[in-house]
Coordinates of C-alpha atoms (C1' of nucleotides) in Angstrom, one line a residue:
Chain A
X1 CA 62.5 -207.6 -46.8
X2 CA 63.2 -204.4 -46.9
X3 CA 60.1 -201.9 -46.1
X4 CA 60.0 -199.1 -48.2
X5 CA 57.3 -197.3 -45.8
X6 CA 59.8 -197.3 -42.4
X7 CA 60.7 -193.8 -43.7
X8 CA 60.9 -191.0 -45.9
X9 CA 64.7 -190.4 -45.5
X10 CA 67.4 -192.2 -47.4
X11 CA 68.4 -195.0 -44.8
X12 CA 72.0 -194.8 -44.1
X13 CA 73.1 -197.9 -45.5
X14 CA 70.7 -199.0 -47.7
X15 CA 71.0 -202.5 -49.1
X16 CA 69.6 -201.5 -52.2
X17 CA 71.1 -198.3 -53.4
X18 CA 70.5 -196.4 -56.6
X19 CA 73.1 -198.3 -59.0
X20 CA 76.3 -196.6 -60.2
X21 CA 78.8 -197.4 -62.9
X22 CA 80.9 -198.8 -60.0
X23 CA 77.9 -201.0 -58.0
X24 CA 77.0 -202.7 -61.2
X25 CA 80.9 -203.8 -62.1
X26 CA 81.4 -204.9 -58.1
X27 CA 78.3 -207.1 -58.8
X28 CA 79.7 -208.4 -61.6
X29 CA 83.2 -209.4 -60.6
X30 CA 81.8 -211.2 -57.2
X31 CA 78.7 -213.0 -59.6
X32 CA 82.4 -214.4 -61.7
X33 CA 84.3 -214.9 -59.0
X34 CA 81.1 -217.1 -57.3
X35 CA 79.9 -218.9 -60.6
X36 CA 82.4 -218.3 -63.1
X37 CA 82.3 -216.2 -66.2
X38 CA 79.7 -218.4 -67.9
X39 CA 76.9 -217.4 -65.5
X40 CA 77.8 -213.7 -65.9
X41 CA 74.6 -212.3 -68.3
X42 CA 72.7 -209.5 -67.8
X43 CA 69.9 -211.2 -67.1
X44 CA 71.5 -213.1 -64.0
X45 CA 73.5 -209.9 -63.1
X46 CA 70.1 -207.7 -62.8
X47 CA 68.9 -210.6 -60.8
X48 CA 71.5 -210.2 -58.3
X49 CA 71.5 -206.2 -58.5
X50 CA 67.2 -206.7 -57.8
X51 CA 66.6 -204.6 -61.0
X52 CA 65.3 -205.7 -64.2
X53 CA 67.9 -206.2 -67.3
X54 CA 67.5 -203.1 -69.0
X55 CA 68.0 -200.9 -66.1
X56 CA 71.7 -202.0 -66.4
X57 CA 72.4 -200.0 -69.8
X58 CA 71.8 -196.6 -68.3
X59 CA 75.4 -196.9 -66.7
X60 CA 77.4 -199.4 -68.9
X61 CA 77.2 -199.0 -73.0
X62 CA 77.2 -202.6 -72.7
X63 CA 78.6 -205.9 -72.1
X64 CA 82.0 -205.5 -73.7
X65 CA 82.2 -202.3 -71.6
X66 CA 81.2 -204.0 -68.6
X67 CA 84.0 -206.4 -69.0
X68 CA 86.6 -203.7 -69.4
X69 CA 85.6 -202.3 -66.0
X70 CA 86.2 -205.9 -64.7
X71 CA 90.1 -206.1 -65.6
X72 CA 90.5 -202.2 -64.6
X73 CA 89.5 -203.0 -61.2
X74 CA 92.0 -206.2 -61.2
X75 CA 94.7 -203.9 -62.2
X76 CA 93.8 -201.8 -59.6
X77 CA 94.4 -204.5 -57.1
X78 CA 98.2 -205.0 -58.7
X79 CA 100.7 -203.6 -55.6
X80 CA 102.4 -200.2 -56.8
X81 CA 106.1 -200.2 -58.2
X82 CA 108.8 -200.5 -55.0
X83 CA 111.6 -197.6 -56.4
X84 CA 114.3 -199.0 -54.3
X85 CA 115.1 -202.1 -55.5
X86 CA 116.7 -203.2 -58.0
X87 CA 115.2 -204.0 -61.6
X88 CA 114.8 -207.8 -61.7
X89 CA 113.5 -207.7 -57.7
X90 CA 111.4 -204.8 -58.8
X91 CA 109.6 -206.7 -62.0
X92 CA 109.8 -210.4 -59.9
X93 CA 107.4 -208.1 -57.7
X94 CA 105.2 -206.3 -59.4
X95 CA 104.2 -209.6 -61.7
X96 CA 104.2 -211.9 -58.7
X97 CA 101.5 -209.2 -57.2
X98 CA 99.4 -209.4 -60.7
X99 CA 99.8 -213.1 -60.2
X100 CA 98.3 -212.8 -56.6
X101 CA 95.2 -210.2 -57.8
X102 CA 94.9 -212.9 -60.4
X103 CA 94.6 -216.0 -58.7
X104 CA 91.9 -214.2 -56.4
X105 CA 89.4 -213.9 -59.7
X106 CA 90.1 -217.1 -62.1
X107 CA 88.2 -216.4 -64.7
X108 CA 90.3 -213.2 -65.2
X109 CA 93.1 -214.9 -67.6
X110 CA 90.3 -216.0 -70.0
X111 CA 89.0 -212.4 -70.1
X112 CA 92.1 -210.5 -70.4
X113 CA 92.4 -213.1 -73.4
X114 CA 89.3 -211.7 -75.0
X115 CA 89.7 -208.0 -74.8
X116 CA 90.7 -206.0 -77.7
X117 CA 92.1 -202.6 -76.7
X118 CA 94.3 -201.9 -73.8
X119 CA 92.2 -199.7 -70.9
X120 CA 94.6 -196.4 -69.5
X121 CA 94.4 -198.2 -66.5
X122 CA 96.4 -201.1 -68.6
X123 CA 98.3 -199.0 -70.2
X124 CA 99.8 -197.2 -66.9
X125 CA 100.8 -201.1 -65.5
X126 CA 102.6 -201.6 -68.8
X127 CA 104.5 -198.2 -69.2
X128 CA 105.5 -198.8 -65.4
X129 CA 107.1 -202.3 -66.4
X130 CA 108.6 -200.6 -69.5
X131 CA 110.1 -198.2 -67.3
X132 CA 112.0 -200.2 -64.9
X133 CA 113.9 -202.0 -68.3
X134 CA 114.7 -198.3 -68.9
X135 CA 115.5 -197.5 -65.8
X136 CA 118.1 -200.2 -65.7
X137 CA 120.0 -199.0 -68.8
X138 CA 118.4 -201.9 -70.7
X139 CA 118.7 -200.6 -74.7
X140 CA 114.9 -199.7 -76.4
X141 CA 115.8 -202.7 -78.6
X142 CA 116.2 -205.0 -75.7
X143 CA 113.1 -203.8 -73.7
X144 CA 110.6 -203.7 -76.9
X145 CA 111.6 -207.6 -77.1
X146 CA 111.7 -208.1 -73.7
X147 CA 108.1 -207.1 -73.0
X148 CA 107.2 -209.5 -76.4
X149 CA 109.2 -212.1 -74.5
X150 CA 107.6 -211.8 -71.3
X151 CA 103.4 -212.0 -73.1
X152 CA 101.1 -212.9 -70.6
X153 CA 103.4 -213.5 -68.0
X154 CA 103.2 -210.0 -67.1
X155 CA 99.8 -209.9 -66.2
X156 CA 100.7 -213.2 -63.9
X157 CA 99.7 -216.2 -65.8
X158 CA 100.6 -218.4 -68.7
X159 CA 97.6 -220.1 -71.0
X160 CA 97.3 -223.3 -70.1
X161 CA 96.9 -225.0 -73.1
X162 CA 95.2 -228.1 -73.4
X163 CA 95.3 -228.9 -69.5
X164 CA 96.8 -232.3 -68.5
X165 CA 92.8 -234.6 -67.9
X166 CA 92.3 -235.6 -63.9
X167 CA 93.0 -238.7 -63.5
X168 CA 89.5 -241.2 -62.6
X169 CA 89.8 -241.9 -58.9
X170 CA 88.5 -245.2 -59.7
X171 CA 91.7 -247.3 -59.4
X172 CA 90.4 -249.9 -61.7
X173 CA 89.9 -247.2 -64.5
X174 CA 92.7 -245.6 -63.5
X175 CA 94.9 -248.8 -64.4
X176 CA 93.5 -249.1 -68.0
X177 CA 94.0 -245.5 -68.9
X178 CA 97.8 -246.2 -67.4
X179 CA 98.2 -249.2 -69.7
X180 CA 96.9 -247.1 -72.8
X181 CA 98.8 -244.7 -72.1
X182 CA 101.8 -245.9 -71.6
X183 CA 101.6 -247.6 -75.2
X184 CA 100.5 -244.5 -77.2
X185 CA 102.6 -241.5 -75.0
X186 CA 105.4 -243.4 -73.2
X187 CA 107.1 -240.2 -72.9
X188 CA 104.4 -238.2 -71.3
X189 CA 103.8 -241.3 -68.9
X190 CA 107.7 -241.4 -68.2
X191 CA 107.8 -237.8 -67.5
X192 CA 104.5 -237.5 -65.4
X193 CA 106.1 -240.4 -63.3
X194 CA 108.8 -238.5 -62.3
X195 CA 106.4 -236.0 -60.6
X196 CA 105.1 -237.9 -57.7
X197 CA 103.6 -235.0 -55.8
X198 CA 101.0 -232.8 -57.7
X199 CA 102.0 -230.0 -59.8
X200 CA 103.1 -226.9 -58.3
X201 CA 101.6 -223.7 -60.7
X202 CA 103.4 -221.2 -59.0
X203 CA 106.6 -223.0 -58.9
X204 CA 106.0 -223.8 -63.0
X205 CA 105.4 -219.6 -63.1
X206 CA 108.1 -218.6 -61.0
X207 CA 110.6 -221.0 -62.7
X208 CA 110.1 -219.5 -66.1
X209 CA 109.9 -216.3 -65.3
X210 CA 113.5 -216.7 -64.0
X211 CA 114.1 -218.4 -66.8
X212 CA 113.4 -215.4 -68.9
X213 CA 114.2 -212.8 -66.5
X214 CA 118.3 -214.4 -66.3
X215 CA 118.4 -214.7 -70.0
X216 CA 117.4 -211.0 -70.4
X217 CA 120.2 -210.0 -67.8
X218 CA 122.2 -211.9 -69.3
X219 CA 122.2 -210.5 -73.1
X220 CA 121.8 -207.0 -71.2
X221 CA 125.2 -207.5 -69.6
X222 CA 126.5 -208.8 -72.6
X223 CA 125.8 -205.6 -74.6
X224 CA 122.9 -206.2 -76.7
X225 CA 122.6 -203.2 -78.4
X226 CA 120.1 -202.2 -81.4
X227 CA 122.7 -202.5 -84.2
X228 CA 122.6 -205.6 -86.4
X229 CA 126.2 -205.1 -86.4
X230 CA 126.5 -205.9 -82.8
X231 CA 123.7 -208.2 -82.6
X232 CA 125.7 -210.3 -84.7
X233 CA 128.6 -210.6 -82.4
X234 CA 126.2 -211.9 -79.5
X235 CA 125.8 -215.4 -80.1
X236 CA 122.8 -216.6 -78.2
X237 CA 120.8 -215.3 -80.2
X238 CA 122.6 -216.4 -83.6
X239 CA 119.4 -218.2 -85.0
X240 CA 116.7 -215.7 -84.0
X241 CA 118.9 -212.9 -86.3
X242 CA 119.1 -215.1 -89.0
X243 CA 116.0 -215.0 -89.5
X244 CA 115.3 -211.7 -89.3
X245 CA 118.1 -210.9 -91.9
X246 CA 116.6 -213.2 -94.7
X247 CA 112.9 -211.6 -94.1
X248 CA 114.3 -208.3 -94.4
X249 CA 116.2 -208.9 -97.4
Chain B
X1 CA 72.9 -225.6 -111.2
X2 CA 73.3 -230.0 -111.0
X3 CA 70.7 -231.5 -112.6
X4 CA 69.5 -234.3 -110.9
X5 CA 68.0 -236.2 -113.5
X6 CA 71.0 -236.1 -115.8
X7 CA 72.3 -239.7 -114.4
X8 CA 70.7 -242.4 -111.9
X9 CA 74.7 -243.5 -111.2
X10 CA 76.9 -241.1 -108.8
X11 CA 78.4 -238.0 -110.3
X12 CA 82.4 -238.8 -110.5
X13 CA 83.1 -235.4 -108.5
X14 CA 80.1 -234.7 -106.8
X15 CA 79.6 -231.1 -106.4
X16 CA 77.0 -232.0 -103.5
X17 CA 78.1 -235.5 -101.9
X18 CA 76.0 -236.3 -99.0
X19 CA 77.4 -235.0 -95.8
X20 CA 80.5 -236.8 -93.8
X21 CA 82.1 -236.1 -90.3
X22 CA 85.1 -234.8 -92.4
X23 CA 83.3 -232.7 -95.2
X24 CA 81.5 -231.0 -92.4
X25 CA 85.0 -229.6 -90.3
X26 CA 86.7 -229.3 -93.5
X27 CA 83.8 -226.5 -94.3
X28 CA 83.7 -225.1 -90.9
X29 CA 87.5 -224.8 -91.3
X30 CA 86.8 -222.8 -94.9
X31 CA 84.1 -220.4 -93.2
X32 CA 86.8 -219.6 -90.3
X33 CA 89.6 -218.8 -92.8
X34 CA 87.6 -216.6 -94.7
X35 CA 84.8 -215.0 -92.5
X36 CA 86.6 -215.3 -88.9
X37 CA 85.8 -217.5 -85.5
X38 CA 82.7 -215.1 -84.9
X39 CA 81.3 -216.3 -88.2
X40 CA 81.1 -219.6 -87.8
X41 CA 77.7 -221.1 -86.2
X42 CA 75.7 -223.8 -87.2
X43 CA 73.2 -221.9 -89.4
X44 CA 75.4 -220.2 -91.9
X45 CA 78.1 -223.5 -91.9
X46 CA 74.9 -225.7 -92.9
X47 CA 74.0 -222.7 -95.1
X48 CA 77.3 -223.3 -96.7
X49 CA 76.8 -227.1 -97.2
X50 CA 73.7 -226.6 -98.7
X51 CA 72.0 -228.6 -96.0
X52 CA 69.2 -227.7 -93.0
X53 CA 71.3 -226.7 -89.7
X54 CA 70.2 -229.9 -88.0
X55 CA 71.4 -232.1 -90.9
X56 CA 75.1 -231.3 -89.1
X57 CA 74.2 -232.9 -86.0
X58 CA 73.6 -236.7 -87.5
X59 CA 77.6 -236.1 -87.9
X60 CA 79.0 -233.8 -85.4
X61 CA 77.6 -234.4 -81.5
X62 CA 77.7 -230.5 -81.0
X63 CA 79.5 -227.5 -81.7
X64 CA 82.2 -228.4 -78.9
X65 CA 82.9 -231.4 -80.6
X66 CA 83.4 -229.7 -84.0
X67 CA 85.5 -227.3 -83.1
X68 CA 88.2 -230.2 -81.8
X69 CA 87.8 -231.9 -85.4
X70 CA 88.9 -228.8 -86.4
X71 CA 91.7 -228.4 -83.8
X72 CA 92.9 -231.7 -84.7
X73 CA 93.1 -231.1 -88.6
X74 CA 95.5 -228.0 -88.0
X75 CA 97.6 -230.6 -85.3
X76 CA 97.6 -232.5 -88.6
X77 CA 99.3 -229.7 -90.7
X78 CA 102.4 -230.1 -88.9
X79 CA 105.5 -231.8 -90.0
X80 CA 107.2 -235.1 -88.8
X81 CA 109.6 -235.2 -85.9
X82 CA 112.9 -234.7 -87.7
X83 CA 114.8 -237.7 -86.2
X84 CA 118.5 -236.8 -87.4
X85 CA 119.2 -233.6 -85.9
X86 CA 119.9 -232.3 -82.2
X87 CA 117.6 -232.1 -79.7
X88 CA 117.5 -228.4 -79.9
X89 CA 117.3 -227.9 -83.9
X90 CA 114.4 -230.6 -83.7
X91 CA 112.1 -228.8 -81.4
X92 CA 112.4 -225.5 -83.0
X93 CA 111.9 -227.0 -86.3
X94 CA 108.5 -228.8 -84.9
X95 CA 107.5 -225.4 -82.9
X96 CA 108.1 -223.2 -85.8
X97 CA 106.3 -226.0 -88.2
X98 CA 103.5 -225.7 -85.6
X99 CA 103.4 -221.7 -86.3
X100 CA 103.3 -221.9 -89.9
X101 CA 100.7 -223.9 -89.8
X102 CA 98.4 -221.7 -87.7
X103 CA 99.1 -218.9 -89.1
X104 CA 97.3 -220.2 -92.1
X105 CA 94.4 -220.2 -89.7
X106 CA 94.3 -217.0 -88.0
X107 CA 91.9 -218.1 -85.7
X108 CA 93.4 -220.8 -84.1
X109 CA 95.0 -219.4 -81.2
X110 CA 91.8 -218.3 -80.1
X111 CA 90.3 -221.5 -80.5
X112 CA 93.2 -223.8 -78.8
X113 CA 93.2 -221.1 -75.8
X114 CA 89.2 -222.7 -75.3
X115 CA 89.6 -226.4 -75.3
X116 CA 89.4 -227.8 -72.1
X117 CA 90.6 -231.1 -73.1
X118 CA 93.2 -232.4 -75.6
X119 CA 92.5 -234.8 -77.9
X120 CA 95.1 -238.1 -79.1
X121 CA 96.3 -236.4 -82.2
X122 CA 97.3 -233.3 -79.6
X123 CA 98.6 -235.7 -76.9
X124 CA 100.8 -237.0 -80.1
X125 CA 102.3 -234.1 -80.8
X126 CA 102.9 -233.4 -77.1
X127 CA 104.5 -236.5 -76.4
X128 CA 106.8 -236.3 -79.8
X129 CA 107.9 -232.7 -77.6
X130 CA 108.6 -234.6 -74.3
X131 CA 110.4 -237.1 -76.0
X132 CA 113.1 -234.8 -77.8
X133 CA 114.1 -233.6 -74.5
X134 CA 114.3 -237.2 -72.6
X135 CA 116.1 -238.5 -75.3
X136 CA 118.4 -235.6 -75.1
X137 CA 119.5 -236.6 -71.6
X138 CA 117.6 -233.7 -69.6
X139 CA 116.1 -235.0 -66.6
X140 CA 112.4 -236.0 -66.2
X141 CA 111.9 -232.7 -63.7
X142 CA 113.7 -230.7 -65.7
X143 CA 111.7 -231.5 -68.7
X144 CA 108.6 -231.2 -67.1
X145 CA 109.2 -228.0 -66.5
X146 CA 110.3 -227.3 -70.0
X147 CA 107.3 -228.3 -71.2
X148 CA 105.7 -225.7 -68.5
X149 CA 107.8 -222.9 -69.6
X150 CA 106.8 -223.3 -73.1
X151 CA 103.2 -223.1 -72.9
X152 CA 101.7 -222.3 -75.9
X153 CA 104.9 -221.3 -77.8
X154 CA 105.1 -225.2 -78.2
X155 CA 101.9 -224.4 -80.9
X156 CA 103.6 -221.6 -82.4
X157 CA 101.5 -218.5 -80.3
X158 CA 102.0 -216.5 -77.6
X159 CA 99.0 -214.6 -76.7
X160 CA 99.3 -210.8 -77.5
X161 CA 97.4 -209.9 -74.1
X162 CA 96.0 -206.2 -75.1
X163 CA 97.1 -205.7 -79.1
X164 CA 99.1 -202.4 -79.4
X165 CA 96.6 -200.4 -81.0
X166 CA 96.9 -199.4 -84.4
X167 CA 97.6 -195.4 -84.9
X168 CA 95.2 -193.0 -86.5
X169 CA 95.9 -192.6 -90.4
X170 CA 94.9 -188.7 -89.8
X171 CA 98.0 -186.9 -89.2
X172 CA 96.5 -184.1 -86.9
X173 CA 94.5 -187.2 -84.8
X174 CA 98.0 -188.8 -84.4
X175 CA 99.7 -185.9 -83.4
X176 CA 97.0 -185.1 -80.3
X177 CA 97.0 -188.7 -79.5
X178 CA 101.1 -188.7 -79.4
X179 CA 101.0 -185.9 -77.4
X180 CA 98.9 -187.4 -74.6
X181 CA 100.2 -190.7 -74.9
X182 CA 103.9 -188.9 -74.0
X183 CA 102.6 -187.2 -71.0
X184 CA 100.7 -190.8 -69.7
X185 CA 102.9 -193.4 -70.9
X186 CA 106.5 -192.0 -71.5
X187 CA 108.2 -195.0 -71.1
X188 CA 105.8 -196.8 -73.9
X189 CA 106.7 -194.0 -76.5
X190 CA 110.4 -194.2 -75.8
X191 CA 110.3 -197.8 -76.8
X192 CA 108.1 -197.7 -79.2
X193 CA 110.7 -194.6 -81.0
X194 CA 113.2 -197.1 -80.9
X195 CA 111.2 -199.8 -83.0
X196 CA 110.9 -197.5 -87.0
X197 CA 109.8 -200.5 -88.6
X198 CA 107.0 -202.2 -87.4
X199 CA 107.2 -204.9 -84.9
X200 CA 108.3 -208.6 -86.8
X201 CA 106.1 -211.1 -84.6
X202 CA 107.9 -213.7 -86.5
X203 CA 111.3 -211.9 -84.5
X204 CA 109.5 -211.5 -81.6
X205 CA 108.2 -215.4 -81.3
X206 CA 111.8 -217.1 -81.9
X207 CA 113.9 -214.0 -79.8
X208 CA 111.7 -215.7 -77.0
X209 CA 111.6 -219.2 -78.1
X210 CA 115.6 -219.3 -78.4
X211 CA 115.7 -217.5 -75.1
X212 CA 113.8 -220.5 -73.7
X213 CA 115.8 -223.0 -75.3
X214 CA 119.0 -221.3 -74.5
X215 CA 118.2 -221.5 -70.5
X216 CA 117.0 -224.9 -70.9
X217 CA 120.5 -225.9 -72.4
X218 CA 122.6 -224.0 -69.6
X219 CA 120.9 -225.6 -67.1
X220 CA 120.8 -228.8 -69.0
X221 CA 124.7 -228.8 -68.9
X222 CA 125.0 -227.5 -66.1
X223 CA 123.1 -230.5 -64.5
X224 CA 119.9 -229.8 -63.3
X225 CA 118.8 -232.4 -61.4
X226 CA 115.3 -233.3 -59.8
X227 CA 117.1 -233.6 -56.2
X228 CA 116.8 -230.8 -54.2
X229 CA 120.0 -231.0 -52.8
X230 CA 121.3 -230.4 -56.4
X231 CA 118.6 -227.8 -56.9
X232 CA 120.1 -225.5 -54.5
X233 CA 123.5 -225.8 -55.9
X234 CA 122.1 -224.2 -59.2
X235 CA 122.4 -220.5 -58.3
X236 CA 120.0 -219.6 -61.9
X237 CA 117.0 -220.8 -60.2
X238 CA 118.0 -219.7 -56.6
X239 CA 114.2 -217.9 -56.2
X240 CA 112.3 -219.9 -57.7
X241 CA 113.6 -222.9 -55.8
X242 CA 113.2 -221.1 -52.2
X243 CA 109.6 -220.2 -52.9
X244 CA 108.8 -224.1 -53.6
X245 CA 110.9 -224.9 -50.2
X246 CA 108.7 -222.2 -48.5
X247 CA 105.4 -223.6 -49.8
X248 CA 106.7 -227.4 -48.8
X249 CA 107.3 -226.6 -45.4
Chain C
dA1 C1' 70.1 -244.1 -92.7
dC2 C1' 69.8 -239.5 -93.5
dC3 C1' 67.5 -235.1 -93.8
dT4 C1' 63.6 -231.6 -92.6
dG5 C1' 60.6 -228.1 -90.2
dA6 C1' 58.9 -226.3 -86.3
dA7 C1' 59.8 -225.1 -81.9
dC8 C1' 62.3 -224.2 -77.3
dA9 C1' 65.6 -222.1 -74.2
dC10 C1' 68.9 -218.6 -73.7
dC11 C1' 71.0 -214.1 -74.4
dG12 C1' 72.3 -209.3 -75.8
dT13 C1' 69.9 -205.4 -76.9
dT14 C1' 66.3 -201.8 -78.9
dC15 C1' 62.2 -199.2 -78.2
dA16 C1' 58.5 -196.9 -76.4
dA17 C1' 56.6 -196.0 -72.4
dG18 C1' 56.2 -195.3 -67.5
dT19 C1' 57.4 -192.6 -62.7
Chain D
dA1 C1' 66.9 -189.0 -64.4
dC2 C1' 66.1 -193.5 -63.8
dC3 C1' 63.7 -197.7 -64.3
dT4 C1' 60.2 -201.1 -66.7
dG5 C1' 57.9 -204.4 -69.9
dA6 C1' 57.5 -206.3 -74.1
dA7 C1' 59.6 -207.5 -78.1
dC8 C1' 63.4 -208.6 -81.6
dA9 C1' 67.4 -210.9 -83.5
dC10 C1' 70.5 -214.5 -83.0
dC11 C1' 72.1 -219.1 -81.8
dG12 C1' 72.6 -224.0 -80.1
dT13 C1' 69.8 -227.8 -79.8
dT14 C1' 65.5 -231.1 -79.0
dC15 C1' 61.8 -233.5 -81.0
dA16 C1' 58.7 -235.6 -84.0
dA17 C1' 58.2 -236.5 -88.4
dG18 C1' 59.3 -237.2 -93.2
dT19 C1' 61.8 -240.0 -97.3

DNA sequence: ACCTGAACACCGTTCAAGT
DNA sequence: ACCTGAACACCGTTCAAGT
């Protein structure tokens, strides 16, 4: 315990400073990473803080706010742009290292999911990926869709909707849920098959980011410009304009 | 007001028919569309049934278990595997089926993002998916990964992580905020110069959807196999391949 | 078999007061 | 200036009873 009559002075590392803006957002982002999102409330956070619940709200407005300060210092944690290289090395790296920050705190893709508004500190990651499209002659047009294109996979994940159930180590179970199955979703079963080892996440991220980040070179070096004239002439993308066309007319 | 006494036989169209599993989600579906996600609780749904909040619960086990009913109703909305045309015309018209359909509930995305499970009417539609590309001829590993790459674009959403904020309608408040917005994020307002009209999310979901399928096909063709000896050989995926070697070793 | 009323546990937050 | 204690509003849900 700590004894409050040892001295008069501040000790010089106390374990329980005076809380700051910055002390109170720490707390929360190790109670997350330690118990997940759900077991982040105030309550629970003044718990671990030693204060009582209120004494929070003199240095966050309030919950939402608190939040915000959790995905700022995430960002934070995202490795500055390389200049040097080139612009499809540059953005493999800087959403690889979101991916990294990322997987350190996993509630973090549910949360950027639920904000609202983009923080500056957002904002500055964003402009900088904007920027190397730029920088690489990429047309306005292109770059506006590209960053649409890329969604969440900038911030180093992809919503994984409706997660594939683990399988009951009991084998017996296991075989009757194989036999059901197989009658009602043979081609799920037929696929899964084929992946004997486990899925790998980051070979499922890295794979479609190259998917996207190739086909984006690839209409960049094919002259995709902002015309409809010449988006006409680029076939890949035939369908998309189509469509486009009929809503606009 | 329906006067009980008018009748001791059942009213042909009863305004107030005792409760049901599918009367209940079909209101909770009503109270979503029109009042929003954050609307919806137990209280003001049972409010809206006429009925005491715990009346619900001798039909729905819980809240969780509603809000898959309602999941599975949308799942419902969407039209029948088109078994005549090519594999590629068939999937977007299911995944663009799939997007009409939520966007008639604007709170879907939100809602599918939460599940933790799927249900057999999601698994259906899931396997229907799997199954255009096996029957294609694309390889069980490349197809897994297909269905990885498409996350939730294969329910017609991608998650706008951090909404573009909507501009001031006060001309002087626009003007300061453009001003510091060009000295912050210069690359941002470039783009955003480019784009007059306002951004067509229906343009922006199928530019990235036929970029997806577009890679899919070259690789298809170009014959992506699950061997890694072919794997290598495929220069697209060079990267992405080498990180999975790295990880294997 | 179905619905009701009161109550409990939990959580974000306001308010008036303490030092 | 910073923290405290009690209380309020809201929500999912349990329980024992009603018909």
């Amino acid at each position: 315990m700590y004894d409050v009559h040892m001295s008069s002075r501040k000790p010089i590392a106390p374990t329980r400073a005076t809380l700051s803006r910055e002390r109170v957002s720490l707390a929360a982002i190790r109670l997350a990473d330690e118990s997940g999102l759900e077991a982040l409330n105030m309550r629970a956070l003044a718990q671990d803080l030693g204060v009582v619940p209120m004494a929070l709200y003199k240095h966050v407005a309030n919950k939402e706010k608190l939040l915000d300060e959790m995905i700022d210092a995430i960002v934070r944690e995202i490795e500055p742009l390389e200049e040097s290289s080139d612009w499809k090395s540059a953005l493999r790296h800087r959403i690889l290292s979101a991916r990294q920050a990322l997987l350190r705190h996993s509630w973090a893709p549910h949360l950027i999911e639920s904000r609202t508004s983009a923080s500056p500190e957002v904002l500055d990651y964003m402009d900088s990926l904007v920027g190397i499209f730029i920088q690489a002659g990429f047309s306005l047009d292109l770059t506006h869709h590209a960053m649409h294109a890329l969604g969440s996979r900038m911030w180093g994940f992809i919503q994984e909707v409706f997660p594939t159930p683990t399988p009951p180590t009991d084998p017996e179970l296991l075989a009757a849920m194989f036999a059901q199955w197989s009658v009602r979703y043979p081609n799920i079963i037929e696929m899964a098959s084929a992946a004997q080892q486990s899925c790998d996440d980051q070979f499922e991220f890295e794979f479609a980011l190259d998917l996207l980040l190739d086909g984006l070179e690839r209409m960049h070096l094919s002259g995709w410009s902002s015309t409809p004239k010449d988006r006409s002439e680029n076939p890949q993308l035939e369908s998309a304009v189509r469509g486009k066309r009929k809503k606009k007319r």
